[in-house]
Amino acid sequence: MDAVPAQLSMRDLEVAGANGPLSARLYSGAYSGAPGGKRDTLIVFFPGGGFVSGGLEDADEFLRGLVGCDRGYLVLASNYTLATTSPFPAAVEDAHAVLLWAKKNKAKLGWNGKRLLVAGIEAGANLAAVSSLMSRDRGGPVLSGQILIMPMLDPGLSSCSMRELPTCTDKAKAAEVCAAGYRGYLPNAADRTHPYASPLQSSRLKNLPPALILSGEDDPLRDEAEQYGVKLISCGIKTTVRRLPAAPLADVEARNECACKVFALSEIAGFIAGLDGAETLPA
């Protein structure tokens, strides 16, 4: 890990997943609003990697930016069981377990328990969406919002952007990576229609927390992200959908880099600020 600027605090820790302990990292920035006090907002974040690779370091630059600029919230980034170790539903069970752990251990995190959000990029955004479903279905923890950045939501790979963008040579690998990830994560074909694997196919999307969904102009995942936003809106969920401008990727798997370099950080800050008028959770 690189040297950490004085205004940024990072602490590695271990959280309890459904399948055993998981490595995690707590990020916090300078905050003039409550010096030395506990923060109101905690974002639990899951990194990408197509369910079969990736980890905390992949999202490090993005998360450093996310807690910067005196925004006043904490981010708990957590690993989860990769499909190479155990396929679905291991990762989603981990995701829900991490949310429960965070709520139980708020004092250790420096969080007062008022506002809990879940977020992720790519496969991690799938887990964020699904853990929102699970938290609703299992009676908690109550979430104030979900932030889905370039999410993988459709194991069927059936969207127009997934079918059309791969005809461009420089996008073909991105679609192939998604397909390979799903093959590893969902080796049982019957699981591909399970709402906890494919939230886009779920018929039960009511009573979920407000959502911010960020798609990418040149991303094969673009259309499924936007279709999910339409479905949430139709179910009465307060949802903001934004399409990020095209941004060149040095690596087709580098959605963290893409999200950090365009408008994702300001969109997320605006979304969270918009929750300030909402009722907060009991501490």
mmCIF file of C-alpha atoms in Angstrom:
data_model
loop_
_atom_site.group_PDB
_atom_site.id
_atom_site.type_symbol
_atom_site.label_atom_id
_atom_site.label_comp_id
_atom_site.label_asym_id
_atom_site.label_seq_id
_atom_site.Cartn_x
_atom_site.Cartn_y
_atom_site.Cartn_z
ATOM 1 C CA MET A 1 0.000 0.000 0.000
ATOM 2 C CA ASP A 2 1.339 3.483 -0.876
ATOM 3 C CA ALA A 3 1.952 6.165 1.715
ATOM 4 C CA VAL A 4 -1.306 7.629 3.004
ATOM 5 C CA PRO A 5 -1.799 11.430 2.955
ATOM 6 C CA ALA A 6 -2.219 12.994 6.387
ATOM 7 C CA GLN A 7 -5.868 13.881 5.738
ATOM 8 C CA LEU A 8 -6.740 10.289 4.818
ATOM 9 C CA SER A 9 -6.959 7.488 7.345
ATOM 10 C CA MET A 10 -6.880 3.848 6.270
ATOM 11 C CA ARG A 11 -6.984 0.820 8.535
ATOM 12 C CA ASP A 12 -6.870 -2.845 7.551
ATOM 13 C CA LEU A 13 -9.097 -5.104 9.603
ATOM 14 C CA GLU A 14 -10.925 -8.404 9.531
ATOM 15 C CA VAL A 15 -14.703 -8.781 9.279
ATOM 16 C CA ALA A 16 -16.945 -11.808 9.644
ATOM 17 C CA GLY A 17 -18.262 -13.244 6.395
ATOM 18 C CA ALA A 18 -20.744 -16.060 6.012
ATOM 19 C CA ASN A 19 -17.924 -18.417 5.044
ATOM 20 C CA GLY A 20 -15.251 -17.264 7.484
ATOM 21 C CA PRO A 21 -13.188 -14.142 8.175
ATOM 22 C CA LEU A 22 -12.629 -11.656 5.348
ATOM 23 C CA SER A 23 -10.002 -8.987 4.786
ATOM 24 C CA ALA A 24 -11.395 -5.459 4.837
ATOM 25 C CA ARG A 25 -10.176 -1.868 4.899
ATOM 26 C CA LEU A 26 -11.722 1.168 6.565
ATOM 27 C CA TYR A 27 -11.296 4.532 4.823
ATOM 28 C CA SER A 28 -12.010 7.913 6.374
ATOM 29 C CA GLY A 29 -11.051 11.427 5.361
ATOM 30 C CA ALA A 30 -10.691 14.712 7.173
ATOM 31 C CA TYR A 31 -14.039 16.030 8.339
ATOM 32 C CA SER A 32 -14.429 19.487 9.843
ATOM 33 C CA GLY A 33 -18.046 18.835 10.799
ATOM 34 C CA ALA A 34 -17.342 16.489 13.713
ATOM 35 C CA PRO A 35 -13.672 16.520 14.740
ATOM 36 C CA GLY A 36 -12.915 13.392 16.707
ATOM 37 C CA GLY A 37 -16.575 12.380 16.633
ATOM 38 C CA LYS A 38 -18.346 9.450 15.031
ATOM 39 C CA ARG A 39 -19.566 9.721 11.456
ATOM 40 C CA ASP A 40 -23.216 9.550 10.431
ATOM 41 C CA THR A 41 -22.702 7.642 7.169
ATOM 42 C CA LEU A 42 -21.007 4.324 6.515
ATOM 43 C CA ILE A 43 -20.704 2.913 2.990
ATOM 44 C CA VAL A 44 -19.976 -0.806 2.756
ATOM 45 C CA PHE A 45 -18.219 -1.343 -0.565
ATOM 46 C CA PHE A 46 -17.512 -4.503 -2.583
ATOM 47 C CA PRO A 47 -14.811 -4.438 -5.303
ATOM 48 C CA GLY A 48 -15.091 -5.871 -8.810
ATOM 49 C CA GLY A 49 -13.248 -8.659 -10.556
ATOM 50 C CA GLY A 50 -15.974 -10.609 -12.317
ATOM 51 C CA PHE A 51 -16.575 -12.790 -9.216
ATOM 52 C CA VAL A 52 -13.378 -14.736 -9.964
ATOM 53 C CA SER A 53 -10.578 -12.259 -9.206
ATOM 54 C CA GLY A 54 -9.893 -8.861 -7.703
ATOM 55 C CA GLY A 55 -9.734 -7.492 -4.209
ATOM 56 C CA LEU A 56 -9.203 -4.442 -2.048
ATOM 57 C CA GLU A 57 -6.198 -3.074 -3.910
ATOM 58 C CA ASP A 58 -8.141 -2.826 -7.178
ATOM 59 C CA ALA A 59 -10.503 -0.239 -5.719
ATOM 60 C CA ASP A 60 -7.985 1.572 -3.517
ATOM 61 C CA GLU A 61 -7.523 4.680 -5.676
ATOM 62 C CA PHE A 62 -11.248 5.045 -6.216
ATOM 63 C CA LEU A 63 -12.012 4.729 -2.509
ATOM 64 C CA ARG A 64 -9.344 7.234 -1.533
ATOM 65 C CA GLY A 65 -11.115 9.717 -3.771
ATOM 66 C CA LEU A 66 -14.504 8.750 -2.403
ATOM 67 C CA VAL A 67 -13.716 9.708 1.204
ATOM 68 C CA GLY A 68 -11.809 12.870 0.271
ATOM 69 C CA CYS A 69 -12.959 16.479 0.044
ATOM 70 C CA ASP A 70 -14.332 16.733 3.598
ATOM 71 C CA ARG A 71 -17.366 14.608 2.717
ATOM 72 C CA GLY A 72 -17.694 13.211 6.208
ATOM 73 C CA TYR A 73 -18.427 9.560 5.614
ATOM 74 C CA LEU A 74 -16.652 6.287 6.178
ATOM 75 C CA VAL A 75 -16.115 3.509 3.658
ATOM 76 C CA LEU A 76 -15.669 -0.097 4.702
ATOM 77 C CA ALA A 77 -14.339 -2.040 1.715
ATOM 78 C CA SER A 78 -14.554 -5.803 2.075
ATOM 79 C CA ASN A 79 -13.388 -8.811 0.133
ATOM 80 C CA TYR A 80 -15.750 -11.733 -0.408
ATOM 81 C CA THR A 81 -15.393 -15.398 -1.318
ATOM 82 C CA LEU A 82 -14.343 -15.679 -4.946
ATOM 83 C CA ALA A 83 -15.987 -18.198 -7.242
ATOM 84 C CA THR A 84 -12.618 -19.912 -7.689
ATOM 85 C CA THR A 85 -12.954 -20.952 -4.035
ATOM 86 C CA SER A 86 -16.724 -21.402 -3.806
ATOM 87 C CA PRO A 87 -19.353 -20.374 -6.404
ATOM 88 C CA PHE A 88 -22.777 -18.810 -5.846
ATOM 89 C CA PRO A 89 -24.186 -18.167 -3.284
ATOM 90 C CA ALA A 90 -20.977 -17.859 -1.236
ATOM 91 C CA ALA A 91 -20.219 -14.272 -2.298
ATOM 92 C CA VAL A 92 -23.729 -12.915 -1.730
ATOM 93 C CA GLU A 93 -23.964 -14.584 1.670
ATOM 94 C CA ASP A 94 -20.657 -12.925 2.547
ATOM 95 C CA ALA A 95 -21.977 -9.557 1.397
ATOM 96 C CA HIS A 96 -25.033 -9.741 3.639
ATOM 97 C CA ALA A 97 -22.923 -10.993 6.544
ATOM 98 C CA VAL A 98 -20.571 -8.006 6.195
ATOM 99 C CA LEU A 99 -23.525 -5.613 6.429
ATOM 100 C CA LEU A 100 -24.668 -7.348 9.604
ATOM 101 C CA TRP A 101 -21.124 -7.221 11.002
ATOM 102 C CA ALA A 102 -20.857 -3.500 10.281
ATOM 103 C CA LYS A 103 -24.109 -2.742 12.060
ATOM 104 C CA LYS A 104 -23.016 -4.784 15.072
ATOM 105 C CA ASN A 105 -19.527 -3.270 15.231
ATOM 106 C CA LYS A 106 -20.308 0.391 14.629
ATOM 107 C CA ALA A 107 -18.282 1.551 17.630
ATOM 108 C CA LYS A 108 -15.160 -0.152 16.279
ATOM 109 C CA LEU A 109 -15.689 1.628 12.968
ATOM 110 C CA GLY A 110 -16.221 5.102 14.426
ATOM 111 C CA TRP A 111 -19.761 5.199 13.056
ATOM 112 C CA ASN A 112 -22.835 6.238 15.008
ATOM 113 C CA GLY A 113 -25.132 3.834 13.168
ATOM 114 C CA LYS A 114 -27.428 6.418 11.607
ATOM 115 C CA ARG A 115 -26.996 5.824 7.869
ATOM 116 C CA LEU A 116 -25.810 2.629 6.177
ATOM 117 C CA LEU A 117 -25.319 2.351 2.432
ATOM 118 C CA VAL A 118 -24.042 -0.463 0.273
ATOM 119 C CA ALA A 119 -21.997 0.048 -2.891
ATOM 120 C CA GLY A 120 -19.857 -1.764 -5.407
ATOM 121 C CA ILE A 121 -18.313 -1.779 -8.845
ATOM 122 C CA GLU A 122 -19.051 -4.438 -11.500
ATOM 123 C CA ALA A 123 -19.381 -7.832 -9.712
ATOM 124 C CA GLY A 124 -19.251 -5.933 -6.434
ATOM 125 C CA ALA A 125 -22.220 -3.873 -7.617
ATOM 126 C CA ASN A 126 -24.122 -7.109 -8.212
ATOM 127 C CA LEU A 127 -23.429 -7.994 -4.590
ATOM 128 C CA ALA A 128 -24.527 -4.532 -3.474
ATOM 129 C CA ALA A 129 -27.822 -4.880 -5.342
ATOM 130 C CA VAL A 130 -28.388 -8.407 -4.089
ATOM 131 C CA SER A 131 -27.487 -7.639 -0.480
ATOM 132 C CA SER A 132 -30.139 -4.897 -0.639
ATOM 133 C CA LEU A 133 -32.652 -7.590 -1.617
ATOM 134 C CA MET A 134 -31.393 -9.899 1.113
ATOM 135 C CA SER A 135 -31.532 -7.206 3.784
ATOM 136 C CA ARG A 136 -35.151 -6.535 2.839
ATOM 137 C CA ASP A 137 -36.035 -10.227 2.758
ATOM 138 C CA ARG A 138 -34.242 -11.089 6.000
ATOM 139 C CA GLY A 139 -35.389 -8.147 8.071
ATOM 140 C CA GLY A 140 -32.191 -6.118 8.108
ATOM 141 C CA PRO A 141 -29.993 -4.369 8.386
ATOM 142 C CA VAL A 142 -31.992 -1.400 7.139
ATOM 143 C CA LEU A 143 -30.182 0.400 4.309
ATOM 144 C CA SER A 144 -30.427 4.080 3.419
ATOM 145 C CA GLY A 145 -29.151 3.644 -0.127
ATOM 146 C CA GLN A 146 -27.471 1.460 -2.726
ATOM 147 C CA ILE A 147 -24.786 2.656 -5.162
ATOM 148 C CA LEU A 148 -24.286 0.456 -8.222
ATOM 149 C CA ILE A 149 -21.340 1.394 -10.438
ATOM 150 C CA MET A 150 -21.220 -0.313 -13.847
ATOM 151 C CA PRO A 151 -22.983 -3.342 -12.345
ATOM 152 C CA MET A 152 -23.071 -6.938 -13.581
ATOM 153 C CA LEU A 153 -26.774 -7.772 -13.270
ATOM 154 C CA ASP A 154 -27.624 -10.158 -16.125
ATOM 155 C CA PRO A 155 -25.919 -13.573 -16.313
ATOM 156 C CA GLY A 156 -27.782 -14.136 -19.586
ATOM 157 C CA LEU A 157 -25.606 -11.420 -21.220
ATOM 158 C CA SER A 158 -28.664 -10.554 -23.289
ATOM 159 C CA SER A 159 -28.659 -6.750 -23.430
ATOM 160 C CA CYS A 160 -28.142 -4.811 -26.637
ATOM 161 C CA SER A 161 -24.935 -3.206 -25.382
ATOM 162 C CA MET A 162 -23.533 -6.612 -24.462
ATOM 163 C CA ARG A 163 -24.346 -7.981 -27.916
ATOM 164 C CA GLU A 164 -23.379 -4.910 -29.951
ATOM 165 C CA LEU A 165 -20.300 -3.444 -28.300
ATOM 166 C CA PRO A 166 -18.295 -6.675 -28.628
ATOM 167 C CA THR A 167 -18.366 -6.161 -32.406
ATOM 168 C CA CYS A 168 -15.763 -3.469 -31.725
ATOM 169 C CA THR A 169 -12.407 -5.173 -31.366
ATOM 170 C CA ASP A 170 -11.337 -3.179 -28.315
ATOM 171 C CA LYS A 171 -14.576 -4.044 -26.461
ATOM 172 C CA ALA A 172 -14.742 -7.744 -27.282
ATOM 173 C CA LYS A 173 -12.511 -8.791 -24.401
ATOM 174 C CA ALA A 174 -14.687 -6.940 -21.894
ATOM 175 C CA ALA A 175 -17.703 -9.043 -22.859
ATOM 176 C CA GLU A 176 -15.602 -12.212 -22.798
ATOM 177 C CA VAL A 177 -14.401 -11.389 -19.283
ATOM 178 C CA CYS A 178 -18.014 -11.014 -18.103
ATOM 179 C CA ALA A 179 -19.001 -14.326 -19.670
ATOM 180 C CA ALA A 180 -16.039 -16.128 -18.111
ATOM 181 C CA GLY A 181 -16.829 -14.623 -14.717
ATOM 182 C CA TYR A 182 -20.404 -15.848 -14.811
ATOM 183 C CA ARG A 183 -19.298 -19.322 -15.900
ATOM 184 C CA GLY A 184 -17.158 -19.497 -12.782
ATOM 185 C CA TYR A 185 -19.686 -17.919 -10.446
ATOM 186 C CA LEU A 186 -22.770 -19.757 -11.700
ATOM 187 C CA PRO A 187 -21.664 -23.219 -12.849
ATOM 188 C CA ASN A 188 -25.193 -24.493 -12.206
ATOM 189 C CA ALA A 189 -27.271 -23.113 -15.079
ATOM 190 C CA ALA A 190 -30.426 -23.114 -12.971
ATOM 191 C CA ASP A 191 -28.893 -20.491 -10.662
ATOM 192 C CA ARG A 192 -28.696 -17.952 -13.481
ATOM 193 C CA THR A 193 -32.329 -16.985 -13.000
ATOM 194 C CA HIS A 194 -32.161 -16.794 -9.203
ATOM 195 C CA PRO A 195 -32.905 -13.207 -8.075
ATOM 196 C CA TYR A 196 -29.866 -13.315 -5.786
ATOM 197 C CA ALA A 197 -27.702 -14.051 -8.819
ATOM 198 C CA SER A 198 -29.572 -12.021 -11.421
ATOM 199 C CA PRO A 199 -31.343 -9.103 -9.736
ATOM 200 C CA LEU A 200 -32.353 -7.790 -13.168
ATOM 201 C CA GLN A 201 -34.666 -10.817 -13.490
ATOM 202 C CA SER A 202 -36.245 -10.375 -10.070
ATOM 203 C CA SER A 203 -39.999 -9.745 -9.991
ATOM 204 C CA ARG A 204 -39.800 -8.470 -6.396
ATOM 205 C CA LEU A 205 -38.098 -5.088 -6.363
ATOM 206 C CA LYS A 206 -40.397 -3.123 -4.059
ATOM 207 C CA ASN A 207 -39.388 -1.787 -0.640
ATOM 208 C CA LEU A 208 -35.729 -1.383 -1.533
ATOM 209 C CA PRO A 209 -33.522 1.570 -0.553
ATOM 210 C CA PRO A 210 -32.978 4.532 -2.897
ATOM 211 C CA ALA A 211 -30.519 3.733 -5.660
ATOM 212 C CA LEU A 212 -27.817 5.484 -7.646
ATOM 213 C CA ILE A 213 -26.944 3.539 -10.790
ATOM 214 C CA LEU A 214 -23.954 4.591 -12.887
ATOM 215 C CA SER A 215 -23.483 3.086 -16.328
ATOM 216 C CA GLY A 216 -20.669 3.668 -18.830
ATOM 217 C CA GLU A 217 -21.195 4.909 -22.376
ATOM 218 C CA ASP A 218 -18.787 2.395 -23.902
ATOM 219 C CA ASP A 219 -19.326 -0.429 -21.415
ATOM 220 C CA PRO A 220 -21.013 -3.703 -22.474
ATOM 221 C CA LEU A 221 -22.718 -3.619 -19.057
ATOM 222 C CA ARG A 222 -24.375 -0.296 -19.866
ATOM 223 C CA ASP A 223 -27.858 -1.411 -20.870
ATOM 224 C CA GLU A 224 -28.439 -3.890 -18.056
ATOM 225 C CA ALA A 225 -27.553 -1.195 -15.529
ATOM 226 C CA GLU A 226 -30.038 1.214 -17.079
ATOM 227 C CA GLN A 227 -32.727 -1.460 -17.428
ATOM 228 C CA TYR A 228 -32.414 -2.207 -13.715
ATOM 229 C CA GLY A 229 -32.895 1.475 -12.977
ATOM 230 C CA VAL A 230 -36.099 1.503 -15.034
ATOM 231 C CA LYS A 231 -37.394 -1.543 -13.143
ATOM 232 C CA LEU A 232 -36.640 0.029 -9.763
ATOM 233 C CA ILE A 233 -38.399 3.247 -10.768
ATOM 234 C CA SER A 234 -41.436 1.269 -11.936
ATOM 235 C CA CYS A 235 -41.574 -0.351 -8.495
ATOM 236 C CA GLY A 236 -41.600 3.014 -6.763
ATOM 237 C CA ILE A 237 -37.952 3.053 -5.691
ATOM 238 C CA LYS A 238 -36.328 6.488 -5.715
ATOM 239 C CA THR A 239 -33.633 5.895 -8.329
ATOM 240 C CA THR A 240 -31.090 8.070 -10.103
ATOM 241 C CA VAL A 241 -29.544 6.677 -13.294
ATOM 242 C CA ARG A 242 -26.539 8.385 -14.848
ATOM 243 C CA ARG A 243 -24.551 7.374 -17.915
ATOM 244 C CA LEU A 244 -20.865 8.247 -17.541
ATOM 245 C CA PRO A 245 -19.092 9.520 -20.663
ATOM 246 C CA ALA A 246 -16.821 7.166 -22.543
ATOM 247 C CA ALA A 247 -13.393 6.927 -20.927
ATOM 248 C CA PRO A 248 -10.464 4.986 -22.356
ATOM 249 C CA LEU A 249 -9.390 2.006 -20.271
ATOM 250 C CA ALA A 250 -5.819 0.782 -20.220
ATOM 251 C CA ASP A 251 -7.246 -2.583 -19.193
ATOM 252 C CA VAL A 252 -10.743 -3.761 -20.096
ATOM 253 C CA GLU A 253 -11.242 -4.937 -16.519
ATOM 254 C CA ALA A 254 -10.264 -1.560 -15.023
ATOM 255 C CA ARG A 255 -13.719 -0.192 -14.265
ATOM 256 C CA ASN A 256 -12.385 1.205 -10.988
ATOM 257 C CA GLU A 257 -10.024 3.417 -12.961
ATOM 258 C CA CYS A 258 -12.756 4.494 -15.366
ATOM 259 C CA ALA A 259 -15.165 5.354 -12.572
ATOM 260 C CA CYS A 260 -12.550 7.383 -10.741
ATOM 261 C CA LYS A 261 -11.506 9.431 -13.765
ATOM 262 C CA VAL A 262 -14.937 10.586 -14.893
ATOM 263 C CA PHE A 263 -17.936 11.831 -12.907
ATOM 264 C CA ALA A 264 -18.690 8.971 -10.533
ATOM 265 C CA LEU A 265 -17.297 10.620 -7.407
ATOM 266 C CA SER A 266 -19.373 13.779 -7.780
ATOM 267 C CA GLU A 267 -22.497 11.771 -8.603
ATOM 268 C CA ILE A 268 -22.037 9.681 -5.468
ATOM 269 C CA ALA A 269 -21.455 12.763 -3.312
ATOM 270 C CA GLY A 270 -24.626 14.341 -4.693
ATOM 271 C CA PHE A 271 -26.653 11.187 -4.123
ATOM 272 C CA ILE A 272 -25.560 10.910 -0.499
ATOM 273 C CA ALA A 273 -26.177 14.615 0.085
ATOM 274 C CA GLY A 274 -29.688 14.074 -1.247
ATOM 275 C CA LEU A 275 -30.317 11.506 1.469
ATOM 276 C CA ASP A 276 -29.762 14.105 4.190
ATOM 277 C CA GLY A 277 -33.433 14.976 4.235
ATOM 278 C CA ALA A 278 -34.400 11.346 4.597
ATOM 279 C CA GLU A 279 -35.159 9.770 7.953
ATOM 280 C CA THR A 280 -32.027 8.348 9.515
ATOM 281 C CA LEU A 281 -31.804 4.955 11.138
ATOM 282 C CA PRO A 282 -31.915 4.413 14.876
ATOM 283 C CA ALA A 283 -28.391 4.263 16.284
#
